[in-house]
């Protein structure tokens, strides 16, 4: 007998706030299917407030409340039976983060969990990475966000290690990343990958998804270091307005895409990776899987 339920995942990042609604299809004797039903993204750049002023501005508090009210109504309309809302780097560092969580709960009924970098990496690891990661290969998974980047090393199908660094696109745009952080990332990647003869990258985040979409590559095929490097040069050769007009980028994508590409290219260079796989997964997908796992374990 086929049963269908809808789950919701809210990802409150440093660059944008997303709501993913997925349908969970279950049938006896068959593998559970996760089907994306709706994805809504609002570009509330919390990181721009927090990384400069240490707190979320009054304007963005109001926008957050409006967005959460809208997401609450969307989940109600979709008949979502369970949801989870997770906030990452910007909310972690906001002095008024706890206050904002309480206010949103009071105004909208939505409970937000502020998670750390390790939790973020663990949730992302619950996604369909196993379908991509071969049991006889080595992968460096790189999830680039506005406030931080999570790096996870997989070998022979198992997670070896992971680490979160305060290296994010919004921080880079605002010149808030020191040379020391870049050096720490380089040292960590080189140290953790040195014993493996061949490493491939797996990239997630809206920016690498956009780059992959514009490449015209078939889903499942990786992007080469050469392609990503040439695209990075193209991005840098265009003005902000030209990137919006000529590359058809959204306003809030046309600036962060350059530092994002730099992070992926640096990770490829330091790990010796010649290609990057882009499975189009992220924290929202991991939240959906974690909700399903919680249901199974009850």
Tab-separated table of N, CA, C and O in Angstrom, residues 153-266:
chain	number	residue	atom	x	y	z
A	153	UNK	N	35.622	14.683	4.285
A	153	UNK	CA	36.389	13.737	3.480
A	153	UNK	C	35.781	12.344	3.590
A	153	UNK	O	35.537	11.848	4.693
A	154	UNK	N	35.519	11.741	2.423
A	154	UNK	CA	34.989	10.373	2.346
A	154	UNK	C	36.000	9.482	1.633
A	154	UNK	O	36.590	9.874	0.631
A	155	UNK	N	36.180	8.271	2.153
A	155	UNK	CA	37.053	7.288	1.506
A	155	UNK	C	36.412	5.906	1.629
A	155	UNK	O	35.955	5.524	2.707
A	156	UNK	N	36.360	5.200	0.511
A	156	UNK	CA	35.747	3.865	0.475
A	156	UNK	C	34.327	3.864	1.052
A	156	UNK	O	33.911	2.947	1.757
A	157	UNK	N	33.592	4.944	0.750
A	157	UNK	CA	32.193	5.021	1.148
A	157	UNK	C	31.953	5.440	2.584
A	157	UNK	O	30.808	5.502	3.038
A	158	UNK	N	33.029	5.737	3.335
A	158	UNK	CA	32.876	6.110	4.735
A	158	UNK	C	33.430	7.512	4.991
A	158	UNK	O	34.406	7.918	4.373
A	159	UNK	N	32.787	8.215	5.929
A	159	UNK	CA	33.265	9.547	6.290
A	159	UNK	C	34.522	9.408	7.149
A	159	UNK	O	34.525	8.689	8.149
A	160	UNK	N	35.586	10.088	6.751
A	160	UNK	CA	36.853	10.034	7.484
A	160	UNK	C	36.948	11.171	8.494
A	160	UNK	O	37.271	10.969	9.661
A	161	UNK	N	36.654	12.381	8.042
A	161	UNK	CA	36.739	13.551	8.918
A	161	UNK	C	35.968	14.715	8.307
A	161	UNK	O	35.682	14.709	7.106
A	162	UNK	N	35.640	15.698	9.133
A	162	UNK	CA	34.974	16.896	8.614
A	162	UNK	C	35.346	18.098	9.480
A	162	UNK	O	35.712	17.941	10.646
A	163	UNK	N	35.242	19.270	8.884
A	163	UNK	CA	35.552	20.501	9.624
A	163	UNK	C	34.839	21.680	8.981
A	163	UNK	O	34.680	21.732	7.756
A	164	UNK	N	34.412	22.611	9.824
A	164	UNK	CA	33.754	23.826	9.365
A	164	UNK	C	34.684	25.009	9.583
A	164	UNK	O	35.318	25.131	10.635
A	165	UNK	N	34.795	25.862	8.566
A	165	UNK	CA	35.635	27.061	8.658
A	165	UNK	C	34.791	28.313	8.408
A	165	UNK	O	33.845	28.271	7.617
A	166	UNK	N	35.175	29.410	9.050
A	166	UNK	CA	34.472	30.681	8.830
A	166	UNK	C	34.951	31.308	7.525
A	166	UNK	O	35.492	32.419	7.481
A	167	UNK	N	34.741	30.554	6.465
A	167	UNK	CA	35.098	30.984	5.111
A	167	UNK	C	33.816	30.925	4.285
A	167	UNK	O	33.398	29.863	3.834
A	168	UNK	N	33.148	32.072	4.121
A	168	UNK	CA	31.874	32.107	3.414
A	168	UNK	C	31.816	33.244	2.421
A	168	UNK	O	32.610	34.197	2.486
A	169	UNK	N	30.878	33.154	1.508
A	169	UNK	CA	30.802	34.136	0.426
A	169	UNK	C	30.459	35.541	0.918
A	169	UNK	O	31.027	36.526	0.440
A	170	UNK	N	29.538	35.652	1.883
A	170	UNK	CA	29.165	36.980	2.391
A	170	UNK	C	30.320	37.574	3.189
A	170	UNK	O	30.602	38.772	3.106
A	171	UNK	N	31.017	36.739	3.947
A	171	UNK	CA	32.210	37.222	4.679
A	171	UNK	C	33.255	37.744	3.691
A	171	UNK	O	33.863	38.797	3.896
A	172	UNK	N	33.493	36.988	2.617
A	172	UNK	CA	34.499	37.383	1.632
A	172	UNK	C	34.115	38.693	0.943
A	172	UNK	O	34.968	39.554	0.714
A	173	UNK	N	32.833	38.849	0.619
A	173	UNK	CA	32.383	40.082	-0.027
A	173	UNK	C	32.641	41.299	0.852
A	173	UNK	O	32.883	42.407	0.358
A	174	UNK	N	32.570	41.083	2.164
A	174	UNK	CA	32.736	42.188	3.104
A	174	UNK	C	34.140	42.248	3.698
A	174	UNK	O	34.369	42.925	4.701
A	175	UNK	N	35.091	41.534	3.036
A	175	UNK	CA	36.503	41.550	3.452
A	175	UNK	C	36.686	41.163	4.919
A	175	UNK	O	37.463	41.794	5.653
A	176	UNK	N	35.969	40.119	5.334
A	176	UNK	CA	36.016	39.690	6.730
A	176	UNK	C	36.705	38.332	6.896
A	176	UNK	O	36.566	37.697	7.938
A	177	UNK	N	37.431	37.899	5.872
A	177	UNK	CA	38.174	36.635	5.951
A	177	UNK	C	39.665	36.957	5.928
A	177	UNK	O	40.165	37.557	4.970
A	178	UNK	N	40.367	36.566	6.963
A	178	UNK	CA	41.794	36.866	7.064
A	178	UNK	C	42.626	35.859	6.271
A	178	UNK	O	42.162	34.765	5.939
A	179	UNK	N	43.848	36.239	5.998
A	179	UNK	CA	44.783	35.321	5.335
A	179	UNK	C	45.018	34.076	6.182
A	179	UNK	O	45.265	32.992	5.661
A	180	UNK	N	44.925	34.235	7.501
A	180	UNK	CA	45.120	33.099	8.416
A	180	UNK	C	44.069	32.030	8.197
A	180	UNK	O	44.377	30.827	8.214
A	181	UNK	N	42.821	32.448	7.983
A	181	UNK	CA	41.750	31.469	7.741
A	181	UNK	C	42.000	30.725	6.433
A	181	UNK	O	41.881	29.490	6.371
A	182	UNK	N	42.363	31.453	5.396
A	182	UNK	CA	42.686	30.800	4.122
A	182	UNK	C	43.816	29.785	4.321
A	182	UNK	O	43.765	28.669	3.795
A	183	UNK	N	44.828	30.178	5.088
A	183	UNK	CA	45.965	29.290	5.322
A	183	UNK	C	45.549	28.058	6.124
A	183	UNK	O	45.992	26.932	5.842
A	184	UNK	N	44.653	28.253	7.095
A	184	UNK	CA	44.154	27.127	7.893
A	184	UNK	C	43.406	26.123	7.021
A	184	UNK	O	43.545	24.907	7.186
A	185	UNK	N	42.588	26.646	6.094
A	185	UNK	CA	41.838	25.771	5.190
A	185	UNK	C	42.800	25.003	4.285
A	185	UNK	O	42.668	23.785	4.096
A	186	UNK	N	43.766	25.720	3.726
A	186	UNK	CA	44.750	25.072	2.851
A	186	UNK	C	45.502	23.969	3.598
A	186	UNK	O	45.643	22.841	3.090
A	187	UNK	N	45.973	24.272	4.800
A	187	UNK	CA	46.722	23.293	5.588
A	187	UNK	C	45.876	22.070	5.913
A	187	UNK	O	46.354	20.928	5.829
A	188	UNK	N	44.612	22.317	6.283
A	188	UNK	CA	43.721	21.203	6.653
A	188	UNK	C	43.467	20.292	5.447
A	188	UNK	O	43.558	19.064	5.567
A	189	UNK	N	43.137	20.878	4.296
A	189	UNK	CA	42.852	20.075	3.099
A	189	UNK	C	44.080	19.261	2.687
A	189	UNK	O	43.992	18.061	2.415
A	190	UNK	N	45.229	19.918	2.643
A	190	UNK	CA	46.453	19.217	2.229
A	190	UNK	C	46.804	18.085	3.190
A	190	UNK	O	47.196	16.990	2.764
A	191	UNK	N	46.647	18.335	4.481
A	191	UNK	CA	46.972	17.329	5.490
A	191	UNK	C	46.033	16.124	5.401
A	191	UNK	O	46.468	14.970	5.453
A	192	UNK	N	44.736	16.384	5.236
A	192	UNK	CA	43.748	15.307	5.257
A	192	UNK	C	43.700	14.507	3.954
A	192	UNK	O	43.229	13.366	3.938
A	193	UNK	N	44.154	15.103	2.855
A	193	UNK	CA	44.072	14.406	1.561
A	193	UNK	C	45.411	13.855	1.083
A	193	UNK	O	45.477	13.175	0.053
A	194	UNK	N	46.488	14.118	1.820
A	194	UNK	CA	47.831	13.771	1.333
A	194	UNK	C	48.049	12.267	1.139
A	194	UNK	O	48.869	11.856	0.310
A	195	UNK	N	47.323	11.441	1.890
A	195	UNK	CA	47.535	9.987	1.813
A	195	UNK	C	46.713	9.309	0.714
A	195	UNK	O	46.762	8.088	0.578
A	196	UNK	N	45.947	10.109	-0.043
A	196	UNK	CA	45.080	9.530	-1.069
A	196	UNK	C	45.570	9.941	-2.453
A	196	UNK	O	45.826	11.124	-2.706
A	197	UNK	N	45.704	8.962	-3.325
A	197	UNK	CA	46.315	9.218	-4.632
A	197	UNK	C	45.432	10.053	-5.550
A	197	UNK	O	45.914	10.856	-6.334
A	198	UNK	N	44.126	9.855	-5.449
A	198	UNK	CA	43.227	10.616	-6.329
A	198	UNK	C	41.980	11.032	-5.556
A	198	UNK	O	41.292	10.202	-4.976
A	199	UNK	N	41.720	12.328	-5.553
A	199	UNK	CA	40.571	12.886	-4.840
A	199	UNK	C	39.686	13.627	-5.835
A	199	UNK	O	40.182	14.350	-6.696
A	200	UNK	N	38.383	13.427	-5.712
A	200	UNK	CA	37.419	14.210	-6.491
A	200	UNK	C	36.630	15.084	-5.522
A	200	UNK	O	36.456	14.726	-4.352
A	201	UNK	N	36.166	16.232	-6.007
A	201	UNK	CA	35.350	17.101	-5.180
A	201	UNK	C	33.870	16.811	-5.412
A	201	UNK	O	33.471	16.432	-6.522
A	202	UNK	N	33.083	16.989	-4.358
A	202	UNK	CA	31.631	17.035	-4.469
A	202	UNK	C	31.226	18.399	-3.940
A	202	UNK	O	31.574	18.756	-2.809
A	203	UNK	N	30.553	19.191	-4.749
A	203	UNK	CA	30.204	20.545	-4.350
A	203	UNK	C	28.714	20.725	-4.145
A	203	UNK	O	27.910	20.202	-4.917
A	204	UNK	N	28.347	21.461	-3.096
A	204	UNK	CA	26.933	21.795	-2.905
A	204	UNK	C	26.815	23.268	-2.541
A	204	UNK	O	27.783	23.906	-2.109
A	205	UNK	N	25.620	23.793	-2.732
A	205	UNK	CA	25.364	25.215	-2.518
A	205	UNK	C	24.780	25.825	-3.779
A	205	UNK	O	24.995	25.330	-4.887
A	206	UNK	N	24.045	26.910	-3.603
A	206	UNK	CA	23.361	27.536	-4.737
A	206	UNK	C	24.288	28.015	-5.832
A	206	UNK	O	23.928	27.995	-7.015
A	207	UNK	N	25.495	28.428	-5.473
A	207	UNK	CA	26.406	28.971	-6.480
A	207	UNK	C	26.940	27.901	-7.427
A	207	UNK	O	26.936	28.082	-8.641
A	208	UNK	N	27.386	26.779	-6.871
A	208	UNK	CA	27.906	25.719	-7.751
A	208	UNK	C	26.763	25.092	-8.551
A	208	UNK	O	26.963	24.674	-9.696
A	209	UNK	N	25.561	25.061	-7.974
A	209	UNK	CA	24.400	24.576	-8.732
A	209	UNK	C	24.145	25.466	-9.947
A	209	UNK	O	23.838	24.986	-11.042
A	210	UNK	N	24.274	26.779	-9.739
A	210	UNK	CA	24.062	27.729	-10.827
A	210	UNK	C	25.128	27.576	-11.903
A	210	UNK	O	24.838	27.595	-13.103
A	211	UNK	N	26.381	27.415	-11.477
A	211	UNK	CA	27.477	27.236	-12.435
A	211	UNK	C	27.260	25.967	-13.247
A	211	UNK	O	27.461	25.951	-14.470
A	212	UNK	N	26.833	24.903	-12.571
A	212	UNK	CA	26.592	23.635	-13.270
A	212	UNK	C	25.454	23.788	-14.284
A	212	UNK	O	25.557	23.321	-15.424
A	213	UNK	N	24.406	24.477	-13.880
A	213	UNK	CA	23.260	24.685	-14.772
A	213	UNK	C	23.689	25.425	-16.034
A	213	UNK	O	23.303	25.071	-17.153
A	214	UNK	N	24.512	26.450	-15.883
A	214	UNK	CA	24.969	27.235	-17.026
A	214	UNK	C	25.974	26.494	-17.900
A	214	UNK	O	26.209	26.872	-19.046
A	215	UNK	N	26.557	25.421	-17.367
A	215	UNK	CA	27.555	24.668	-18.138
A	215	UNK	C	26.919	23.828	-19.242
A	215	UNK	O	27.579	23.465	-20.214
A	216	UNK	N	25.627	23.504	-19.066
A	216	UNK	CA	24.949	22.657	-20.037
A	216	UNK	C	25.323	21.190	-19.920
A	216	UNK	O	24.933	20.362	-20.750
A	217	UNK	N	26.053	20.836	-18.870
A	217	UNK	CA	26.477	19.451	-18.654
A	217	UNK	C	25.274	18.562	-18.331
A	217	UNK	O	24.293	19.003	-17.725
A	218	UNK	N	25.374	17.297	-18.726
A	218	UNK	CA	24.353	16.314	-18.375
A	218	UNK	C	24.420	16.036	-16.880
A	218	UNK	O	25.509	15.948	-16.304
A	219	UNK	N	23.250	15.894	-16.252
A	219	UNK	CA	23.202	15.593	-14.821
A	219	UNK	C	23.974	14.305	-14.545
A	219	UNK	O	23.810	13.300	-15.228
A	220	UNK	N	24.838	14.363	-13.548
A	220	UNK	CA	25.659	13.202	-13.215
A	220	UNK	C	27.081	13.309	-13.722
A	220	UNK	O	27.969	12.591	-13.267
A	221	UNK	N	27.300	14.203	-14.689
A	221	UNK	CA	28.647	14.412	-15.224
A	221	UNK	C	29.348	15.518	-14.429
A	221	UNK	O	28.743	16.546	-14.130
A	222	UNK	N	30.622	15.348	-14.101
A	222	UNK	CA	31.317	16.368	-13.310
A	222	UNK	C	31.790	17.543	-14.152
A	222	UNK	O	31.896	17.458	-15.377
A	223	UNK	N	32.088	18.644	-13.472
A	223	UNK	CA	32.736	19.789	-14.107
A	223	UNK	C	34.246	19.630	-13.914
A	223	UNK	O	34.701	19.192	-12.862
A	224	UNK	N	35.009	20.016	-14.915
A	224	UNK	CA	36.465	19.910	-14.807
A	224	UNK	C	37.038	21.158	-14.130
A	224	UNK	O	36.401	22.222	-14.114
A	225	UNK	N	38.235	21.016	-13.588
A	225	UNK	CA	38.943	22.157	-13.007
A	225	UNK	C	39.141	23.242	-14.063
A	225	UNK	O	38.986	24.430	-13.781
A	226	UNK	N	39.441	22.809	-15.294
A	226	UNK	CA	39.661	23.752	-16.392
A	226	UNK	C	38.405	24.564	-16.679
A	226	UNK	O	38.460	25.783	-16.862
A	227	UNK	N	37.245	23.882	-16.693
A	227	UNK	CA	35.990	24.595	-16.967
A	227	UNK	C	35.699	25.608	-15.855
A	227	UNK	O	35.374	26.773	-16.120
A	228	UNK	N	35.810	25.156	-14.601
A	228	UNK	CA	35.489	26.041	-13.477
A	228	UNK	C	36.443	27.227	-13.439
A	228	UNK	O	36.038	28.360	-13.157
A	229	UNK	N	37.695	26.982	-13.761
A	229	UNK	CA	38.690	28.052	-13.780
A	229	UNK	C	38.375	29.086	-14.859
A	229	UNK	O	38.444	30.300	-14.624
A	230	UNK	N	37.983	28.619	-16.036
A	230	UNK	CA	37.659	29.543	-17.130
A	230	UNK	C	36.374	30.317	-16.827
A	230	UNK	O	36.259	31.502	-17.157
A	231	UNK	N	35.419	29.655	-16.180
A	231	UNK	CA	34.169	30.336	-15.823
A	231	UNK	C	34.439	31.404	-14.756
A	231	UNK	O	33.852	32.494	-14.789
A	232	UNK	N	35.335	31.103	-13.839
A	232	UNK	CA	35.735	32.061	-12.802
A	232	UNK	C	36.351	33.313	-13.440
A	232	UNK	O	36.061	34.449	-13.042
A	233	UNK	N	37.174	33.097	-14.453
A	233	UNK	CA	37.781	34.226	-15.176
A	233	UNK	C	36.716	35.048	-15.890
A	233	UNK	O	36.776	36.284	-15.921
A	234	UNK	N	35.731	34.361	-16.465
A	234	UNK	CA	34.630	35.058	-17.129
A	234	UNK	C	33.869	35.929	-16.140
A	234	UNK	O	33.575	37.101	-16.413
A	235	UNK	N	33.541	35.364	-14.982
A	235	UNK	CA	32.809	36.110	-13.957
A	235	UNK	C	33.564	37.369	-13.556
A	235	UNK	O	32.976	38.445	-13.416
A	236	UNK	N	34.868	37.221	-13.378
A	236	UNK	CA	35.680	38.359	-12.949
A	236	UNK	C	35.847	39.417	-14.035
A	236	UNK	O	36.139	40.580	-13.735
A	237	UNK	N	35.656	39.012	-15.291
A	237	UNK	CA	35.806	39.964	-16.398
A	237	UNK	C	34.564	40.833	-16.598
A	237	UNK	O	34.602	41.828	-17.318
A	238	UNK	N	33.468	40.457	-15.949
A	238	UNK	CA	32.198	41.174	-16.107
A	238	UNK	C	31.906	42.033	-14.881
A	238	UNK	O	32.301	41.697	-13.759
A	239	UNK	N	31.186	43.126	-15.091
A	239	UNK	CA	30.734	43.935	-13.964
A	239	UNK	C	29.542	43.239	-13.311
A	239	UNK	O	28.971	42.288	-13.865
A	240	UNK	N	29.173	43.719	-12.132
A	240	UNK	CA	28.014	43.173	-11.413
A	240	UNK	C	26.767	43.218	-12.295
A	240	UNK	O	26.034	42.234	-12.405
A	241	UNK	N	26.561	44.368	-12.965
A	241	UNK	CA	25.381	44.517	-13.839
A	241	UNK	C	25.455	43.577	-15.038
A	241	UNK	O	24.440	43.008	-15.458
A	242	UNK	N	26.657	43.402	-15.593
A	242	UNK	CA	26.817	42.495	-16.738
A	242	UNK	C	26.561	41.041	-16.349
A	242	UNK	O	26.011	40.273	-17.133
A	243	UNK	N	26.951	40.672	-15.124
A	243	UNK	CA	26.692	39.305	-14.676
A	243	UNK	C	25.195	39.057	-14.556
A	243	UNK	O	24.711	37.967	-14.856
A	244	UNK	N	24.453	40.076	-14.135
A	244	UNK	CA	22.990	39.946	-14.051
A	244	UNK	C	22.384	39.859	-15.455
A	244	UNK	O	21.543	38.986	-15.734
A	245	UNK	N	22.829	40.740	-16.345
A	245	UNK	CA	22.213	40.828	-17.669
A	245	UNK	C	22.686	39.718	-18.613
A	245	UNK	O	21.866	39.012	-19.211
A	246	UNK	N	23.996	39.544	-18.718
A	246	UNK	CA	24.532	38.590	-19.699
A	246	UNK	C	24.430	37.135	-19.249
A	246	UNK	O	24.223	36.236	-20.071
A	247	UNK	N	24.581	36.900	-17.941
A	247	UNK	CA	24.532	35.526	-17.429
A	247	UNK	C	23.194	35.186	-16.782
A	247	UNK	O	23.002	34.071	-16.288
A	248	UNK	N	22.283	36.172	-16.778
A	248	UNK	CA	20.928	35.965	-16.255
A	248	UNK	C	20.939	35.532	-14.784
A	248	UNK	O	20.182	34.656	-14.365
A	249	UNK	N	21.813	36.160	-13.998
A	249	UNK	CA	21.924	35.825	-12.581
A	249	UNK	C	21.005	36.711	-11.744
A	249	UNK	O	20.763	37.868	-12.086
A	250	UNK	N	20.498	36.174	-10.646
A	250	UNK	CA	19.733	36.979	-9.703
A	250	UNK	C	20.645	37.996	-9.037
A	250	UNK	O	21.861	37.792	-8.930
A	251	UNK	N	20.059	39.094	-8.543
A	251	UNK	CA	20.838	40.156	-7.905
A	251	UNK	C	21.685	39.631	-6.749
A	251	UNK	O	22.840	40.016	-6.578
A	252	UNK	N	21.095	38.754	-5.933
A	252	UNK	CA	21.805	38.265	-4.756
A	252	UNK	C	22.723	37.087	-5.081
A	252	UNK	O	23.380	36.550	-4.193
A	253	UNK	N	22.776	36.689	-6.349
A	253	UNK	CA	23.685	35.626	-6.787
A	253	UNK	C	24.879	36.221	-7.529
A	253	UNK	O	25.977	35.663	-7.487
A	254	UNK	N	24.669	37.359	-8.176
A	254	UNK	CA	25.678	37.920	-9.073
A	254	UNK	C	26.946	38.384	-8.350
A	254	UNK	O	27.998	38.520	-8.981
A	255	UNK	N	26.853	38.626	-7.042
A	255	UNK	CA	28.057	39.028	-6.310
A	255	UNK	C	28.708	37.852	-5.586
A	255	UNK	O	29.913	37.644	-5.676
A	256	UNK	N	27.902	37.007	-4.915
A	256	UNK	CA	28.487	35.913	-4.114
A	256	UNK	C	29.052	34.779	-4.956
A	256	UNK	O	29.838	33.965	-4.465
A	257	UNK	N	28.665	34.702	-6.224
A	257	UNK	CA	29.113	33.581	-7.061
A	257	UNK	C	30.627	33.612	-7.286
A	257	UNK	O	31.265	32.561	-7.436
A	258	UNK	N	31.230	34.805	-7.278
A	258	UNK	CA	32.684	34.900	-7.490
A	258	UNK	C	33.477	34.345	-6.310
A	258	UNK	O	34.335	33.472	-6.494
A	259	UNK	N	33.213	34.792	-5.073
A	259	UNK	CA	33.943	34.182	-3.965
A	259	UNK	C	33.648	32.690	-3.799
A	259	UNK	O	34.524	31.927	-3.372
A	260	UNK	N	32.435	32.257	-4.155
A	260	UNK	CA	32.109	30.832	-4.071
A	260	UNK	C	32.983	30.028	-5.025
A	260	UNK	O	33.564	29.002	-4.641
A	261	UNK	N	33.096	30.504	-6.262
A	261	UNK	CA	33.933	29.809	-7.252
A	261	UNK	C	35.389	29.764	-6.784
A	261	UNK	O	36.080	28.758	-6.978
A	262	UNK	N	35.824	30.832	-6.142
A	262	UNK	CA	37.196	30.865	-5.632
A	262	UNK	C	37.416	29.773	-4.579
A	262	UNK	O	38.468	29.116	-4.555
A	263	UNK	N	36.433	29.578	-3.706
A	263	UNK	CA	36.556	28.558	-2.659
A	263	UNK	C	36.632	27.165	-3.272
A	263	UNK	O	37.491	26.349	-2.908
A	264	UNK	N	35.742	26.876	-4.228
A	264	UNK	CA	35.753	25.545	-4.875
A	264	UNK	C	37.072	25.309	-5.613
A	264	UNK	O	37.660	24.227	-5.516
A	265	UNK	N	37.526	26.316	-6.360
A	265	UNK	CA	38.787	26.180	-7.098
A	265	UNK	C	39.969	25.965	-6.157
A	265	UNK	O	40.853	25.150	-6.429
A	266	UNK	N	39.972	26.689	-5.046
A	266	UNK	CA	41.057	26.527	-4.065
A	266	UNK	C	41.052	25.118	-3.488
A	266	UNK	O	42.112	24.487	-3.353
